[in-house]
Coordinates of C-alpha atoms in Angstrom, one line a residue:
M89 CA 48.7 121.0 25.3
P90 CA 47.9 117.4 26.4
P91 CA 44.9 115.8 24.4
S92 CA 41.5 116.2 26.0
R93 CA 39.6 113.1 27.6
A94 CA 37.1 113.3 24.8
S95 CA 39.6 113.1 21.9
S96 CA 41.5 110.2 23.6
S97 CA 38.3 108.4 24.0
A98 CA 37.4 108.8 20.4
S99 CA 40.7 107.7 19.3
G100 CA 40.4 104.6 21.4
S101 CA 36.9 103.9 20.0
S102 CA 38.2 104.2 16.5
T103 CA 41.0 101.8 17.2
Q104 CA 38.6 99.1 18.6
T105 CA 36.4 99.6 15.7
K106 CA 39.2 98.9 13.2
I107 CA 40.2 95.9 15.2
K108 CA 36.6 94.8 15.2
Q109 CA 36.5 95.3 11.4
T110 CA 39.8 93.3 10.7
E111 CA 38.7 90.4 12.8
H112 CA 35.2 90.6 10.9
N113 CA 37.0 90.5 7.6
R114 CA 39.3 87.7 8.8
G115 CA 36.4 85.7 9.8
I116 CA 34.7 86.2 6.3
V117 CA 37.9 85.2 4.6
G118 CA 38.2 82.2 6.8
A119 CA 34.7 81.1 6.3
V120 CA 35.2 81.4 2.5
L121 CA 38.5 79.4 2.6
D122 CA 36.6 76.8 4.8
L123 CA 33.9 76.7 2.3
V124 CA 36.2 76.3 -0.7
R125 CA 38.2 73.6 1.2
S126 CA 35.0 71.8 2.0
L127 CA 33.8 71.9 -1.5
L128 CA 37.1 70.6 -2.9
F129 CA 37.8 67.8 -0.4
E130 CA 34.7 66.8 1.7
R131 CA 33.2 63.8 0.1
K132 CA 29.5 65.0 0.6
H133 CA 30.2 67.7 -1.8
F134 CA 31.7 65.4 -4.4
W135 CA 28.8 65.4 -6.9
F136 CA 28.0 69.0 -6.2
L137 CA 31.4 70.0 -7.5
A138 CA 31.3 67.5 -10.4
G139 CA 27.8 69.0 -11.2
L140 CA 29.2 72.5 -11.2
I141 CA 32.2 71.4 -13.6
C142 CA 29.8 69.6 -15.8
V143 CA 27.6 72.8 -16.2
G144 CA 30.6 74.8 -16.7
E145 CA 32.1 72.4 -19.2
A146 CA 28.7 72.5 -21.2
L147 CA 28.7 76.2 -21.5
L148 CA 32.4 76.3 -22.4
S149 CA 31.9 73.6 -25.0
L150 CA 29.1 75.4 -26.6
L151 CA 31.3 78.4 -26.9
V152 CA 34.0 76.4 -28.5
I153 CA 31.5 74.8 -31.0
W154 CA 30.0 78.4 -32.0
K155 CA 33.3 80.4 -32.1
I156 CA 36.0 78.1 -33.1
P157 CA 36.1 76.7 -36.7
Y158 CA 35.6 72.8 -37.1
T159 CA 38.9 71.1 -38.3
K160 CA 38.4 69.1 -41.3
I161 CA 40.5 65.8 -40.6
D162 CA 39.0 62.3 -40.4
W163 CA 35.3 63.2 -40.6
P164 CA 35.0 63.3 -44.4
A165 CA 37.0 60.2 -44.6
Y166 CA 34.7 58.4 -42.3
M167 CA 31.7 59.4 -44.4
Q168 CA 33.4 58.3 -47.5
Q169 CA 34.1 54.9 -46.0
V170 CA 30.3 54.8 -44.8
Q171 CA 29.2 55.6 -48.2
M172 CA 31.2 52.6 -49.8
F173 CA 29.6 50.4 -47.1
L174 CA 26.1 51.7 -47.8
D175 CA 26.9 51.1 -51.6
G176 CA 27.5 47.4 -50.9
E177 CA 31.1 47.0 -50.5
R178 CA 31.8 43.9 -48.3
D179 CA 35.4 43.5 -48.7
Y180 CA 36.9 45.3 -45.6
S181 CA 40.3 45.9 -47.2
K182 CA 38.7 47.9 -50.1
I183 CA 36.7 50.3 -48.0
E184 CA 38.6 53.6 -48.0
G185 CA 38.4 57.4 -47.7
E186 CA 40.7 60.4 -48.5
T187 CA 43.0 59.6 -45.7
G188 CA 43.4 56.0 -46.6
P189 CA 41.9 52.6 -46.0
L190 CA 39.4 51.7 -43.2
V191 CA 41.5 50.5 -40.2
Y192 CA 39.0 50.3 -37.4
P193 CA 36.7 47.4 -36.3
A194 CA 33.2 47.1 -37.4
L195 CA 31.5 48.9 -34.6
H196 CA 33.2 52.2 -35.7
L197 CA 31.8 51.8 -39.1
Y198 CA 28.3 51.0 -37.7
I199 CA 28.3 54.1 -35.5
Y200 CA 29.4 56.6 -38.1
T201 CA 27.0 54.9 -40.6
A202 CA 24.2 55.8 -37.9
F203 CA 25.6 59.4 -38.0
H204 CA 25.4 59.4 -41.8
R205 CA 21.8 58.2 -41.9
F206 CA 20.3 60.0 -38.9
L207 CA 22.0 63.4 -38.7
P208 CA 20.3 66.1 -40.7
S209 CA 23.3 66.5 -43.0
I210 CA 26.9 65.1 -43.1
E211 CA 28.0 68.6 -44.8
D212 CA 26.6 70.7 -41.8
I213 CA 28.9 69.5 -39.1
R214 CA 27.2 71.4 -36.2
P215 CA 24.7 68.7 -35.3
A216 CA 27.5 66.1 -35.1
Q217 CA 29.4 68.4 -32.8
Y218 CA 26.4 68.7 -30.5
L219 CA 26.4 65.0 -30.4
F220 CA 30.1 64.8 -29.5
L221 CA 29.5 67.4 -26.8
I222 CA 27.1 64.9 -25.3
F223 CA 29.8 62.3 -25.6
Y224 CA 32.1 64.7 -23.8
L225 CA 29.9 65.2 -20.9
L226 CA 29.0 61.6 -20.5
T227 CA 32.7 60.8 -20.5
F228 CA 33.2 63.3 -17.7
L229 CA 30.3 61.8 -15.7
A230 CA 31.6 58.3 -16.3
V231 CA 35.1 59.1 -15.0
S232 CA 33.6 61.1 -12.1
T233 CA 31.8 57.8 -11.1
I234 CA 35.1 55.9 -11.3
Y235 CA 36.7 58.5 -9.1
Y236 CA 33.9 58.5 -6.6
L237 CA 33.7 54.6 -6.4
A238 CA 37.5 54.4 -5.8
G239 CA 36.8 55.6 -2.3
Y240 CA 37.0 58.6 -0.1
H241 CA 40.7 58.9 -0.5
Y242 CA 40.0 60.4 -4.0
P243 CA 38.7 64.1 -3.5
Q244 CA 36.8 65.9 -5.9
I245 CA 39.5 68.4 -6.5
L246 CA 41.0 65.8 -8.8
L247 CA 38.0 66.4 -11.3
I248 CA 39.1 70.0 -12.0
P249 CA 42.2 69.2 -14.2
L250 CA 39.8 67.3 -16.5
A251 CA 38.4 70.6 -17.6
L252 CA 41.8 72.3 -18.2
S253 CA 42.8 70.6 -21.5
K254 CA 42.6 72.6 -24.7
R255 CA 43.4 69.4 -26.7
A256 CA 40.8 67.4 -25.1
H257 CA 38.2 69.8 -26.1
S258 CA 39.5 69.9 -29.5
I259 CA 39.6 66.3 -30.0
F260 CA 35.9 65.8 -28.9
L261 CA 34.3 69.0 -30.3
L262 CA 36.4 70.2 -33.4
R263 CA 37.7 66.8 -34.8
L264 CA 34.9 64.3 -34.2
F265 CA 37.4 61.4 -34.0
N266 CA 36.2 57.8 -33.0
D267 CA 38.6 57.6 -30.1
P268 CA 36.3 59.5 -27.6
I269 CA 33.5 57.0 -28.4
A270 CA 35.8 54.0 -27.7
M271 CA 36.9 55.5 -24.3
L272 CA 33.4 56.3 -23.2
L273 CA 32.4 52.7 -23.7
F274 CA 35.6 51.6 -21.9
Y275 CA 34.9 53.9 -18.9
A276 CA 31.3 52.3 -18.8
S277 CA 32.9 49.0 -18.6
V278 CA 35.2 50.2 -15.7
T279 CA 32.1 51.3 -13.8
S280 CA 30.5 48.1 -14.2
F281 CA 33.5 46.3 -12.9
M282 CA 33.7 48.5 -9.8
L283 CA 30.0 48.0 -9.1
A284 CA 30.4 44.2 -9.6
A285 CA 33.3 44.3 -7.1
K286 CA 31.1 46.0 -4.5
A287 CA 28.1 43.6 -5.2
G288 CA 29.3 41.1 -2.7
E289 CA 27.6 37.8 -3.1
R290 CA 26.4 38.0 -6.9
P291 CA 28.9 40.1 -8.8
N292 CA 29.2 38.0 -12.0
A293 CA 26.5 39.9 -13.9
G294 CA 28.4 43.0 -13.5
W295 CA 31.6 41.4 -14.6
R296 CA 29.8 40.0 -17.7
A297 CA 28.2 43.4 -18.6
G298 CA 31.7 45.1 -18.1
C299 CA 33.4 42.5 -20.4
A300 CA 30.6 43.1 -23.0
L301 CA 31.1 46.9 -22.9
Y302 CA 34.9 46.4 -23.1
S303 CA 34.5 44.4 -26.2
L304 CA 32.2 46.9 -27.6
A305 CA 34.8 49.5 -27.0
L306 CA 37.4 47.2 -28.7
G307 CA 34.9 47.2 -31.5
V308 CA 35.4 50.9 -32.1
K309 CA 39.2 51.0 -31.8
M310 CA 42.0 48.7 -31.2
N311 CA 43.8 50.9 -28.6
I312 CA 41.5 49.2 -26.0
L313 CA 43.8 46.3 -26.2
L314 CA 46.3 48.4 -24.0
F315 CA 44.0 47.7 -21.0
L316 CA 43.8 43.9 -21.6
P317 CA 46.8 42.8 -19.6
G318 CA 45.4 44.6 -16.5
L319 CA 42.0 43.3 -17.2
L320 CA 43.2 39.6 -17.2
V321 CA 44.9 40.2 -13.9
L322 CA 41.6 41.6 -12.5
L323 CA 39.5 38.8 -13.9
F324 CA 41.8 36.1 -12.4
Q325 CA 41.8 37.9 -9.0
Y326 CA 38.0 38.5 -8.9
R327 CA 36.6 35.6 -10.8
G328 CA 39.2 32.8 -11.0
V329 CA 40.3 30.7 -13.9
L330 CA 36.9 29.8 -15.1
G331 CA 35.9 33.4 -14.9
V332 CA 38.7 34.4 -17.1
V333 CA 37.7 31.9 -19.7
E334 CA 34.0 32.9 -19.7
S335 CA 35.1 36.5 -19.9
A336 CA 37.4 35.9 -22.7
G337 CA 34.6 34.0 -24.5
I338 CA 32.2 37.1 -24.1
I339 CA 34.8 39.4 -25.5
G340 CA 35.8 37.1 -28.3
T341 CA 32.2 36.3 -29.2
I342 CA 31.2 40.0 -29.5
Q343 CA 34.3 40.7 -31.8
L344 CA 33.0 37.7 -34.0
L345 CA 29.4 39.0 -33.9
L346 CA 30.1 42.5 -35.0
P347 CA 31.3 41.8 -38.5
L348 CA 29.4 38.7 -38.9
P349 CA 26.5 40.1 -40.8
Y350 CA 28.3 41.9 -43.4
F351 CA 32.1 41.0 -43.5
L352 CA 32.3 37.3 -42.5
S353 CA 31.4 34.4 -45.0
S354 CA 32.0 30.8 -44.9
S355 CA 31.8 30.6 -48.7
K356 CA 34.4 33.4 -49.1
P357 CA 37.2 33.0 -46.6
Y358 CA 39.1 35.9 -48.0
L359 CA 36.5 38.2 -46.7
N360 CA 37.0 36.9 -43.2
Q361 CA 41.0 37.5 -43.5
A362 CA 40.4 40.9 -45.1
Y363 CA 38.3 42.0 -42.1
F364 CA 40.6 41.0 -39.3
T365 CA 43.8 42.0 -41.1
S366 CA 42.3 45.5 -41.7
A367 CA 40.5 46.0 -38.4
F368 CA 43.4 44.6 -36.2
D369 CA 46.5 45.5 -38.3
F370 CA 49.3 45.3 -35.9
S371 CA 51.8 46.0 -38.6
R372 CA 50.6 49.5 -39.4
Q373 CA 53.6 51.9 -39.9
F374 CA 52.8 55.5 -38.7
L375 CA 54.3 58.5 -40.4
Y376 CA 57.1 60.3 -38.5
K377 CA 55.8 63.8 -39.2
W378 CA 52.5 63.2 -37.2
T379 CA 54.0 61.5 -34.2
V380 CA 53.9 63.4 -30.7
N381 CA 56.4 61.0 -29.2
W382 CA 59.9 59.9 -30.2
R383 CA 60.6 63.2 -32.2
F384 CA 64.0 63.1 -30.5
I385 CA 65.2 60.4 -32.7
S386 CA 65.9 60.2 -36.3
E387 CA 63.1 59.3 -38.8
E388 CA 65.2 56.3 -39.8
S389 CA 65.4 55.0 -36.2
F390 CA 61.7 55.8 -35.8
L391 CA 60.8 53.5 -38.8
S392 CA 63.2 50.8 -38.0
R393 CA 62.0 47.3 -37.1
E394 CA 64.7 47.1 -34.3
R395 CA 62.9 49.9 -32.4
A396 CA 59.5 48.3 -32.7
V397 CA 60.8 45.0 -31.3
L398 CA 62.6 46.9 -28.5
L399 CA 59.6 48.8 -27.6
L400 CA 57.4 45.6 -27.7
A401 CA 60.1 43.9 -25.4
G402 CA 60.0 46.9 -23.1
H403 CA 56.3 47.0 -22.9
L404 CA 55.9 43.2 -22.1
G405 CA 58.7 43.5 -19.5
V406 CA 57.2 46.5 -17.5
V407 CA 53.7 44.8 -17.6
T408 CA 55.4 41.6 -16.3
L409 CA 57.0 43.6 -13.3
F410 CA 53.7 45.4 -12.5
A411 CA 51.9 42.0 -12.6
A412 CA 54.4 40.2 -10.5
F413 CA 55.1 42.9 -7.8
N414 CA 52.5 45.7 -7.9
W415 CA 49.0 44.3 -9.0
S416 CA 48.4 42.0 -6.2
P417 CA 48.2 44.0 -3.0
V418 CA 47.5 41.3 -0.5
P419 CA 49.7 39.4 1.8
G420 CA 51.9 37.0 0.0
G421 CA 51.6 39.1 -3.2
T422 CA 51.3 37.6 -6.7
L423 CA 52.5 34.2 -5.8
S424 CA 49.9 33.7 -3.1
V425 CA 47.3 34.8 -5.6
L426 CA 48.3 32.3 -8.2
K427 CA 48.5 29.6 -5.8
S428 CA 45.0 30.3 -4.6
G429 CA 43.6 30.8 -8.0
L430 CA 45.0 27.7 -9.5
K431 CA 43.7 25.5 -6.5
R432 CA 40.0 26.6 -6.9
W433 CA 39.3 27.3 -10.5
S434 CA 35.7 28.4 -10.1
K435 CA 36.4 30.8 -7.3
P436 CA 38.0 34.1 -7.2
A437 CA 41.9 33.9 -6.5
V438 CA 41.4 36.8 -4.0
D439 CA 38.9 37.6 -1.3
P440 CA 37.4 40.7 -2.7
T441 CA 37.4 42.3 0.7
Q442 CA 41.2 42.1 0.7
L443 CA 41.4 44.4 -2.4
P444 CA 41.1 48.2 -2.1
A445 CA 38.3 50.2 -3.7
N446 CA 40.7 51.8 -6.1
H447 CA 42.3 48.5 -7.3
I448 CA 40.2 48.0 -10.6
P449 CA 40.8 51.4 -12.1
L450 CA 44.5 51.4 -10.8
V451 CA 45.5 48.3 -12.5
L452 CA 43.6 49.0 -15.7
F453 CA 44.8 52.7 -16.1
T454 CA 48.4 51.7 -15.2
S455 CA 48.2 49.0 -17.9
N456 CA 47.2 51.6 -20.3
L457 CA 49.8 53.9 -19.3
I458 CA 52.6 51.2 -19.8
G459 CA 51.2 50.9 -23.3
M460 CA 51.2 54.6 -24.1
T461 CA 54.8 54.9 -22.8
F462 CA 56.1 52.1 -25.1
A463 CA 53.9 53.1 -28.1
R464 CA 55.7 53.1 -31.6
S465 CA 53.8 56.5 -32.2
L466 CA 51.3 58.6 -30.6
H467 CA 48.9 61.1 -32.6
Y468 CA 47.3 64.0 -31.0
Q469 CA 43.9 62.3 -30.9
F470 CA 45.4 59.5 -28.8
Q471 CA 45.5 62.0 -25.8
S472 CA 41.9 60.9 -25.2
W473 CA 43.1 57.5 -24.4
Y474 CA 44.4 58.5 -21.1
F475 CA 43.7 62.1 -20.4
H476 CA 41.1 61.4 -17.8
Q477 CA 43.0 58.9 -16.1
L478 CA 46.1 61.1 -15.3
P479 CA 44.9 62.8 -12.1
F480 CA 43.9 59.3 -10.7
L481 CA 47.2 57.9 -11.5
L482 CA 49.2 60.8 -10.0
F483 CA 47.1 60.7 -6.9
S484 CA 47.5 57.0 -6.6
G485 CA 51.4 57.2 -6.5
G486 CA 52.5 58.4 -9.8
S487 CA 53.3 61.8 -8.4
W488 CA 55.6 60.2 -5.7
N489 CA 53.2 61.5 -3.1
S490 CA 54.3 65.0 -3.8
V491 CA 51.8 67.7 -4.9
V492 CA 54.8 69.7 -6.6
I493 CA 56.1 66.7 -8.5
G494 CA 52.4 65.7 -9.5
I495 CA 51.8 69.1 -10.9
A496 CA 55.1 69.1 -12.7
E497 CA 54.4 65.8 -14.3
W498 CA 50.9 66.9 -15.4
L499 CA 52.3 70.1 -16.9
M500 CA 55.1 68.2 -18.8
I501 CA 52.7 65.8 -20.3
E502 CA 50.1 68.4 -21.2
Y503 CA 52.8 70.7 -22.7
A504 CA 53.6 68.0 -25.1
W505 CA 50.1 67.3 -26.1
E506 CA 49.3 71.1 -26.6
T507 CA 52.4 71.8 -28.6
F508 CA 52.0 71.5 -32.5
P509 CA 53.9 70.5 -34.3
A510 CA 55.7 68.1 -31.9
T511 CA 59.5 68.9 -31.3
P512 CA 62.3 67.0 -29.7
L513 CA 61.8 68.8 -26.4
T514 CA 58.0 68.1 -26.2
S515 CA 58.6 64.5 -26.9
A516 CA 61.3 64.1 -24.4
S517 CA 59.0 66.1 -21.9
L518 CA 56.2 63.5 -22.7
L519 CA 58.5 60.5 -22.2
V520 CA 60.0 61.7 -18.9
G521 CA 56.5 62.4 -17.6
H522 CA 55.4 58.9 -18.5
V523 CA 58.5 57.3 -16.9
L524 CA 58.4 59.3 -13.7
M525 CA 54.8 58.5 -13.2
L526 CA 55.3 54.8 -13.9
V527 CA 58.3 54.6 -11.5
G528 CA 56.2 56.4 -9.0
L529 CA 53.4 54.0 -9.4
F530 CA 55.7 51.1 -9.0
F531 CA 57.6 52.1 -5.8
T532 CA 55.3 54.7 -4.0
S533 CA 52.7 53.7 -1.8
S534 CA 49.2 54.7 -3.1
P535 CA 46.2 56.0 -1.1
S536 CA 44.6 52.5 -1.2
T537 CA 44.1 52.0 2.4
F538 CA 40.4 51.7 3.1
S539 CA 38.0 50.4 5.7
R540 CA 35.1 48.2 4.9
A541 CA 32.5 47.1 7.5
N542 CA 32.3 43.4 7.1
G543 CA 29.9 42.6 9.9
T544 CA 32.4 41.5 12.5
G545 CA 34.5 44.5 12.4
T546 CA 36.6 46.5 10.0
V547 CA 39.0 45.3 7.3
T548 CA 42.0 47.4 6.5
V549 CA 44.2 46.9 3.6
T550 CA 47.3 49.0 2.6
G551 CA 47.8 48.0 -1.0
A552 CA 51.7 48.1 -0.7
Q553 CA 52.6 44.5 -0.3
G554 CA 53.8 43.8 -3.8
K555 CA 55.9 47.1 -3.8
E556 CA 57.5 46.1 -0.7
N557 CA 58.2 42.6 -2.1
M558 CA 60.0 44.2 -5.0
R559 CA 62.0 46.6 -2.8
R560 CA 63.3 43.7 -0.8
K561 CA 64.3 41.8 -4.0
I562 CA 66.1 44.9 -5.3
Q563 CA 67.9 45.4 -2.0

């Protein structure tokens, strides 16, 4: 019997209802996806997402502090060294703890002396962990500021990987190493440099403040020297020859003032030598069993002088290549910058409006990555030297402009740092990740194109001139 008109009408009505419900659901899903996409990529939401991540990191970090036992490594040694200082020892080479002699500059000692005096107890580690939680969050905010100042090309989605490292949380919250303090001061200096570059007519105060902060970071730990080649290039470009001299004077003066009250003496020259040879000991030999990199070579090769010389040569060579062909993204490249800078010593070698907004952190972070790649040894706490810089470098060309390659590189590097103890495979993974990123940064155009209103129109800079020069030379 054929269906009645009523049942046919009911069936059609049901079908239309289902279609409308499906369209409604699709509309909701689409709206949610648009909201997520906007939150991750639209610049107006940059600080909203950064704030959400910061709050999430604060809550997660509190759980880490409350639930995961503190790891006793360097904190007791730091406190023992502080106690010797407080007891009156002024020969830097004689200050030591259970892990060995004091091998960090004076500001490190002063900071941990402040912890020793003002924290409720050096035995109860929890207050110190809360203090390092503040350092952790301040570091995230400082790095977020750098990403923001680098320009609209750097979306806030790049901040998410900064919350994904178990090792980074451990270094800050469970080990209380001095590395995070040095890096926080360094990121503050980068922020000052970037603000100075945007200041227009009167940028010198920002550059001076940045150099002072840089020197204070160096006063905590010597790894900050890895940024120095890039910093010298930037100072020459933005401030000229006299600016380089002045900035070097600021950095050097602070390095002399820090130990002066306690460890330098005109009547006892041996104290001066003891300080500088201890605080800036370039001949230190690291133990093979603790290294994260180079585990795929034998211990004999690891400790050999020949390897140290070869790595130093490689470091200097790659820095030279980047300085010559990559770090002057203006018409004419490095040669043009050198000619301009040497002709007018008191003026910037480059018109700052020709340099992209991401130029300062890109040069500094690349300089550091080169040093990390050619380091004789990397210990687990050294991850904090560059962890927050990796998304920036990958997005700036280190990923070869491929999301898949970028994720793979990040995972390779993170895998090496998360695996303990290090193995030949993890060390090889770390080295390959570093090399791939450096090659990508050298040859791949970065998202440094930007527009800046200059009163008469818009200036556009691509940032690829040096790389193109090198391509032509190789061809």
